[in-house]
Amino acid sequence: MNETIRTERYSAVARLLHWSVVGLVVVQFAIAWTMPDIGRGTEPVGLIAWHLSVGLAILAVMLVRALWRLSHREPPAPVALPASLRIVSRITHVLLYALLVALPLLGWANASARGWPVTLFGILSLPPLSATGSPLGRQLGDLHQVVAIELLVVIGLHVLGALYHGVIVRDRTLQRML
């Protein structure tokens, strides 16, 4: 690999954090689509407990990722990238970060409102984000579902953008994260 390509890539840590989030999100949506419906009296066991833990893991990795991103410059975008695509890219990335932090927090608040203990894989207990029985916590659970769909849409746009760069433009934007 020549020096030019190496400097265009994200750091190994940034790539590890990115792909860790990707893997966790794939697992999380698989769990979400297969877990039982949650109703009154539902206990946080089985897939529901896994959903809570994986959500917290996403939150933890995203917080580390955000700190890493704030303290480390991203590699420069290809020079030929039009300003309009730079803006779309920036908006998409801000939305991804915001949704990937907000979504687990909404789920955590909803779990707290249900009186469920929130733990990271049964190891680390976390404090409730809302009071048991809180109407706001329940409403945040409804919002959790809406934000999950929004996240899927933004992820789809992100993937389409990556494919556009990798297959059509071939400007090495995609290779920066590989």
PDB file of N, CA, C and O in Angstrom, residues 125-170:
ATOM      1  N   SER A 125     -25.036  -2.776  36.277  1.00  0.00           N
ATOM      2  CA  SER A 125     -26.375  -2.219  36.460  1.00  0.00           C
ATOM      3  C   SER A 125     -26.334  -0.716  36.261  1.00  0.00           C
ATOM      4  O   SER A 125     -25.420  -0.045  36.744  1.00  0.00           O
ATOM      5  N   LEU A 126     -27.328  -0.220  35.554  1.00  0.00           N
ATOM      6  CA  LEU A 126     -27.393   1.209  35.275  1.00  0.00           C
ATOM      7  C   LEU A 126     -28.618   1.818  35.944  1.00  0.00           C
ATOM      8  O   LEU A 126     -29.636   1.143  36.124  1.00  0.00           O
ATOM      9  N   PRO A 127     -28.540   3.090  36.301  1.00  0.00           N
ATOM     10  CA  PRO A 127     -29.670   3.734  36.973  1.00  0.00           C
ATOM     11  C   PRO A 127     -30.836   3.951  36.004  1.00  0.00           C
ATOM     12  O   PRO A 127     -30.630   4.038  34.786  1.00  0.00           O
ATOM     13  N   PRO A 128     -32.041   4.050  36.536  1.00  0.00           N
ATOM     14  CA  PRO A 128     -33.187   4.313  35.656  1.00  0.00           C
ATOM     15  C   PRO A 128     -33.113   5.718  35.071  1.00  0.00           C
ATOM     16  O   PRO A 128     -32.619   6.638  35.716  1.00  0.00           O
ATOM     17  N   LEU A 129     -33.614   5.861  33.860  1.00  0.00           N
ATOM     18  CA  LEU A 129     -33.691   7.181  33.220  1.00  0.00           C
ATOM     19  C   LEU A 129     -35.060   7.811  33.387  1.00  0.00           C
ATOM     20  O   LEU A 129     -35.230   8.983  33.075  1.00  0.00           O
ATOM     21  N   SER A 130     -36.019   7.040  33.843  1.00  0.00           N
ATOM     22  CA  SER A 130     -37.354   7.571  34.128  1.00  0.00           C
ATOM     23  C   SER A 130     -37.941   6.768  35.278  1.00  0.00           C
ATOM     24  O   SER A 130     -37.520   5.644  35.547  1.00  0.00           O
ATOM     25  N   ALA A 131     -38.896   7.367  35.942  1.00  0.00           N
ATOM     26  CA  ALA A 131     -39.525   6.707  37.085  1.00  0.00           C
ATOM     27  C   ALA A 131     -40.430   5.577  36.611  1.00  0.00           C
ATOM     28  O   ALA A 131     -41.027   5.651  35.533  1.00  0.00           O
ATOM     29  N   THR A 132     -40.537   4.535  37.416  1.00  0.00           N
ATOM     30  CA  THR A 132     -41.438   3.433  37.096  1.00  0.00           C
ATOM     31  C   THR A 132     -42.853   3.982  36.940  1.00  0.00           C
ATOM     32  O   THR A 132     -43.325   4.746  37.776  1.00  0.00           O
ATOM     33  N   GLY A 133     -43.498   3.601  35.860  1.00  0.00           N
ATOM     34  CA  GLY A 133     -44.859   4.046  35.579  1.00  0.00           C
ATOM     35  C   GLY A 133     -44.940   5.414  34.926  1.00  0.00           C
ATOM     36  O   GLY A 133     -46.041   5.910  34.658  1.00  0.00           O
ATOM     37  N   SER A 134     -43.820   6.015  34.650  1.00  0.00           N
ATOM     38  CA  SER A 134     -43.788   7.356  34.057  1.00  0.00           C
ATOM     39  C   SER A 134     -44.458   7.372  32.685  1.00  0.00           C
ATOM     40  O   SER A 134     -44.066   6.631  31.792  1.00  0.00           O
ATOM     41  N   PRO A 135     -45.488   8.224  32.513  1.00  0.00           N
ATOM     42  CA  PRO A 135     -46.100   8.337  31.183  1.00  0.00           C
ATOM     43  C   PRO A 135     -45.095   8.813  30.129  1.00  0.00           C
ATOM     44  O   PRO A 135     -45.129   8.356  28.987  1.00  0.00           O
ATOM     45  N   LEU A 136     -44.182   9.699  30.521  1.00  0.00           N
ATOM     46  CA  LEU A 136     -43.177  10.174  29.579  1.00  0.00           C
ATOM     47  C   LEU A 136     -42.278   9.013  29.142  1.00  0.00           C
ATOM     48  O   LEU A 136     -41.979   8.863  27.954  1.00  0.00           O
ATOM     49  N   GLY A 137     -41.878   8.166  30.086  1.00  0.00           N
ATOM     50  CA  GLY A 137     -41.056   7.014  29.752  1.00  0.00           C
ATOM     51  C   GLY A 137     -41.760   6.085  28.779  1.00  0.00           C
ATOM     52  O   GLY A 137     -41.145   5.535  27.861  1.00  0.00           O
ATOM     53  N   ARG A 138     -43.057   5.927  28.957  1.00  0.00           N
ATOM     54  CA  ARG A 138     -43.841   5.080  28.027  1.00  0.00           C
ATOM     55  C   ARG A 138     -43.906   5.719  26.638  1.00  0.00           C
ATOM     56  O   ARG A 138     -43.779   5.044  25.622  1.00  0.00           O
ATOM     57  N   GLN A 139     -44.103   7.039  26.605  1.00  0.00           N
ATOM     58  CA  GLN A 139     -44.149   7.742  25.318  1.00  0.00           C
ATOM     59  C   GLN A 139     -42.800   7.668  24.608  1.00  0.00           C
ATOM     60  O   GLN A 139     -42.746   7.561  23.379  1.00  0.00           O
ATOM     61  N   LEU A 140     -41.730   7.700  25.385  1.00  0.00           N
ATOM     62  CA  LEU A 140     -40.409   7.579  24.786  1.00  0.00           C
ATOM     63  C   LEU A 140     -40.218   6.193  24.159  1.00  0.00           C
ATOM     64  O   LEU A 140     -39.489   6.043  23.188  1.00  0.00           O
ATOM     65  N   GLY A 141     -40.914   5.200  24.703  1.00  0.00           N
ATOM     66  CA  GLY A 141     -40.896   3.869  24.098  1.00  0.00           C
ATOM     67  C   GLY A 141     -41.558   3.871  22.731  1.00  0.00           C
ATOM     68  O   GLY A 141     -41.077   3.220  21.796  1.00  0.00           O
ATOM     69  N   ASP A 142     -42.658   4.614  22.595  1.00  0.00           N
ATOM     70  CA  ASP A 142     -43.304   4.753  21.285  1.00  0.00           C
ATOM     71  C   ASP A 142     -42.378   5.478  20.320  1.00  0.00           C
ATOM     72  O   ASP A 142     -42.246   5.093  19.152  1.00  0.00           O
ATOM     73  N   LEU A 143     -41.720   6.525  20.808  1.00  0.00           N
ATOM     74  CA  LEU A 143     -40.774   7.274  19.986  1.00  0.00           C
ATOM     75  C   LEU A 143     -39.589   6.393  19.591  1.00  0.00           C
ATOM     76  O   LEU A 143     -39.049   6.524  18.486  1.00  0.00           O
ATOM     77  N   HIS A 144     -39.206   5.472  20.465  1.00  0.00           N
ATOM     78  CA  HIS A 144     -38.111   4.531  20.204  1.00  0.00           C
ATOM     79  C   HIS A 144     -38.371   3.769  18.900  1.00  0.00           C
ATOM     80  O   HIS A 144     -37.460   3.603  18.082  1.00  0.00           O
ATOM     81  N   GLN A 145     -39.604   3.343  18.699  1.00  0.00           N
ATOM     82  CA  GLN A 145     -39.938   2.603  17.476  1.00  0.00           C
ATOM     83  C   GLN A 145     -39.838   3.488  16.245  1.00  0.00           C
ATOM     84  O   GLN A 145     -39.342   3.060  15.197  1.00  0.00           O
ATOM     85  N   VAL A 146     -40.282   4.719  16.343  1.00  0.00           N
ATOM     86  CA  VAL A 146     -40.218   5.652  15.212  1.00  0.00           C
ATOM     87  C   VAL A 146     -38.759   5.956  14.867  1.00  0.00           C
ATOM     88  O   VAL A 146     -38.373   5.947  13.695  1.00  0.00           O
ATOM     89  N   VAL A 147     -37.948   6.219  15.879  1.00  0.00           N
ATOM     90  CA  VAL A 147     -36.548   6.535  15.658  1.00  0.00           C
ATOM     91  C   VAL A 147     -35.805   5.336  15.056  1.00  0.00           C
ATOM     92  O   VAL A 147     -34.905   5.504  14.231  1.00  0.00           O
ATOM     93  N   ALA A 148     -36.205   4.126  15.433  1.00  0.00           N
ATOM     94  CA  ALA A 148     -35.579   2.925  14.856  1.00  0.00           C
ATOM     95  C   ALA A 148     -35.817   2.877  13.345  1.00  0.00           C
ATOM     96  O   ALA A 148     -34.898   2.557  12.575  1.00  0.00           O
ATOM     97  N   ILE A 149     -37.005   3.216  12.918  1.00  0.00           N
ATOM     98  CA  ILE A 149     -37.301   3.235  11.483  1.00  0.00           C
ATOM     99  C   ILE A 149     -36.518   4.355  10.804  1.00  0.00           C
ATOM    100  O   ILE A 149     -35.953   4.161   9.713  1.00  0.00           O
ATOM    101  N   GLU A 150     -36.454   5.517  11.446  1.00  0.00           N
ATOM    102  CA  GLU A 150     -35.652   6.617  10.895  1.00  0.00           C
ATOM    103  C   GLU A 150     -34.183   6.198  10.755  1.00  0.00           C
ATOM    104  O   GLU A 150     -33.533   6.525   9.759  1.00  0.00           O
ATOM    105  N   LEU A 151     -33.678   5.494  11.749  1.00  0.00           N
ATOM    106  CA  LEU A 151     -32.300   5.027  11.694  1.00  0.00           C
ATOM    107  C   LEU A 151     -32.095   4.106  10.492  1.00  0.00           C
ATOM    108  O   LEU A 151     -31.091   4.222   9.773  1.00  0.00           O
ATOM    109  N   LEU A 152     -33.025   3.206  10.257  1.00  0.00           N
ATOM    110  CA  LEU A 152     -32.901   2.312   9.100  1.00  0.00           C
ATOM    111  C   LEU A 152     -32.857   3.097   7.796  1.00  0.00           C
ATOM    112  O   LEU A 152     -32.083   2.763   6.890  1.00  0.00           O
ATOM    113  N   VAL A 153     -33.660   4.135   7.690  1.00  0.00           N
ATOM    114  CA  VAL A 153     -33.671   4.965   6.480  1.00  0.00           C
ATOM    115  C   VAL A 153     -32.316   5.653   6.305  1.00  0.00           C
ATOM    116  O   VAL A 153     -31.736   5.638   5.212  1.00  0.00           O
ATOM    117  N   VAL A 154     -31.797   6.238   7.376  1.00  0.00           N
ATOM    118  CA  VAL A 154     -30.512   6.941   7.282  1.00  0.00           C
ATOM    119  C   VAL A 154     -29.379   5.953   6.997  1.00  0.00           C
ATOM    120  O   VAL A 154     -28.477   6.250   6.214  1.00  0.00           O
ATOM    121  N   ILE A 155     -29.433   4.772   7.602  1.00  0.00           N
ATOM    122  CA  ILE A 155     -28.427   3.744   7.297  1.00  0.00           C
ATOM    123  C   ILE A 155     -28.502   3.375   5.816  1.00  0.00           C
ATOM    124  O   ILE A 155     -27.478   3.241   5.145  1.00  0.00           O
ATOM    125  N   GLY A 156     -29.713   3.229   5.307  1.00  0.00           N
ATOM    126  CA  GLY A 156     -29.884   2.931   3.879  1.00  0.00           C
ATOM    127  C   GLY A 156     -29.261   4.004   3.003  1.00  0.00           C
ATOM    128  O   GLY A 156     -28.570   3.698   2.022  1.00  0.00           O
ATOM    129  N   LEU A 157     -29.471   5.275   3.349  1.00  0.00           N
ATOM    130  CA  LEU A 157     -28.867   6.378   2.596  1.00  0.00           C
ATOM    131  C   LEU A 157     -27.342   6.324   2.674  1.00  0.00           C
ATOM    132  O   LEU A 157     -26.649   6.549   1.685  1.00  0.00           O
ATOM    133  N   HIS A 158     -26.837   6.011   3.861  1.00  0.00           N
ATOM    134  CA  HIS A 158     -25.389   5.919   4.065  1.00  0.00           C
ATOM    135  C   HIS A 158     -24.796   4.795   3.205  1.00  0.00           C
ATOM    136  O   HIS A 158     -23.771   4.987   2.537  1.00  0.00           O
ATOM    137  N   VAL A 159     -25.446   3.653   3.201  1.00  0.00           N
ATOM    138  CA  VAL A 159     -24.975   2.516   2.398  1.00  0.00           C
ATOM    139  C   VAL A 159     -25.056   2.850   0.905  1.00  0.00           C
ATOM    140  O   VAL A 159     -24.119   2.571   0.152  1.00  0.00           O
ATOM    141  N   LEU A 160     -26.158   3.475   0.486  1.00  0.00           N
ATOM    142  CA  LEU A 160     -26.273   3.872  -0.920  1.00  0.00           C
ATOM    143  C   LEU A 160     -25.174   4.856  -1.305  1.00  0.00           C
ATOM    144  O   LEU A 160     -24.595   4.770  -2.394  1.00  0.00           O
ATOM    145  N   GLY A 161     -24.876   5.798  -0.405  1.00  0.00           N
ATOM    146  CA  GLY A 161     -23.797   6.745  -0.670  1.00  0.00           C
ATOM    147  C   GLY A 161     -22.458   6.046  -0.790  1.00  0.00           C
ATOM    148  O   GLY A 161     -21.659   6.354  -1.685  1.00  0.00           O
ATOM    149  N   ALA A 162     -22.204   5.096   0.088  1.00  0.00           N
ATOM    150  CA  ALA A 162     -20.944   4.351   0.034  1.00  0.00           C
ATOM    151  C   ALA A 162     -20.849   3.565  -1.275  1.00  0.00           C
ATOM    152  O   ALA A 162     -19.792   3.541  -1.917  1.00  0.00           O
ATOM    153  N   LEU A 163     -21.950   2.929  -1.658  1.00  0.00           N
ATOM    154  CA  LEU A 163     -21.950   2.174  -2.919  1.00  0.00           C
ATOM    155  C   LEU A 163     -21.786   3.100  -4.120  1.00  0.00           C
ATOM    156  O   LEU A 163     -21.098   2.759  -5.088  1.00  0.00           O
ATOM    157  N   TYR A 164     -22.401   4.261  -4.077  1.00  0.00           N
ATOM    158  CA  TYR A 164     -22.259   5.255  -5.140  1.00  0.00           C
ATOM    159  C   TYR A 164     -20.777   5.604  -5.325  1.00  0.00           C
ATOM    160  O   TYR A 164     -20.263   5.619  -6.441  1.00  0.00           O
ATOM    161  N   HIS A 165     -20.107   5.863  -4.209  1.00  0.00           N
ATOM    162  CA  HIS A 165     -18.687   6.207  -4.280  1.00  0.00           C
ATOM    163  C   HIS A 165     -17.842   5.013  -4.728  1.00  0.00           C
ATOM    164  O   HIS A 165     -16.893   5.183  -5.491  1.00  0.00           O
ATOM    165  N   GLY A 166     -18.168   3.830  -4.235  1.00  0.00           N
ATOM    166  CA  GLY A 166     -17.353   2.658  -4.548  1.00  0.00           C
ATOM    167  C   GLY A 166     -17.572   2.085  -5.925  1.00  0.00           C
ATOM    168  O   GLY A 166     -16.629   1.623  -6.565  1.00  0.00           O
ATOM    169  N   VAL A 167     -18.811   2.138  -6.431  1.00  0.00           N
ATOM    170  CA  VAL A 167     -19.136   1.472  -7.688  1.00  0.00           C
ATOM    171  C   VAL A 167     -19.234   2.449  -8.865  1.00  0.00           C
ATOM    172  O   VAL A 167     -18.766   2.146  -9.961  1.00  0.00           O
ATOM    173  N   ILE A 168     -19.814   3.616  -8.625  1.00  0.00           N
ATOM    174  CA  ILE A 168     -20.049   4.542  -9.737  1.00  0.00           C
ATOM    175  C   ILE A 168     -18.913   5.563  -9.870  1.00  0.00           C
ATOM    176  O   ILE A 168     -18.279   5.665 -10.914  1.00  0.00           O
ATOM    177  N   VAL A 169     -18.639   6.298  -8.812  1.00  0.00           N
ATOM    178  CA  VAL A 169     -17.623   7.350  -8.877  1.00  0.00           C
ATOM    179  C   VAL A 169     -16.212   6.774  -8.779  1.00  0.00           C
ATOM    180  O   VAL A 169     -15.295   7.280  -9.405  1.00  0.00           O
ATOM    181  N   ARG A 170     -16.053   5.733  -7.970  1.00  0.00           N
ATOM    182  CA  ARG A 170     -14.746   5.086  -7.747  1.00  0.00           C
ATOM    183  C   ARG A 170     -13.687   6.095  -7.301  1.00  0.00           C
ATOM    184  O   ARG A 170     -12.580   6.137  -7.834  1.00  0.00           O
TER     185      ARG A 170
END
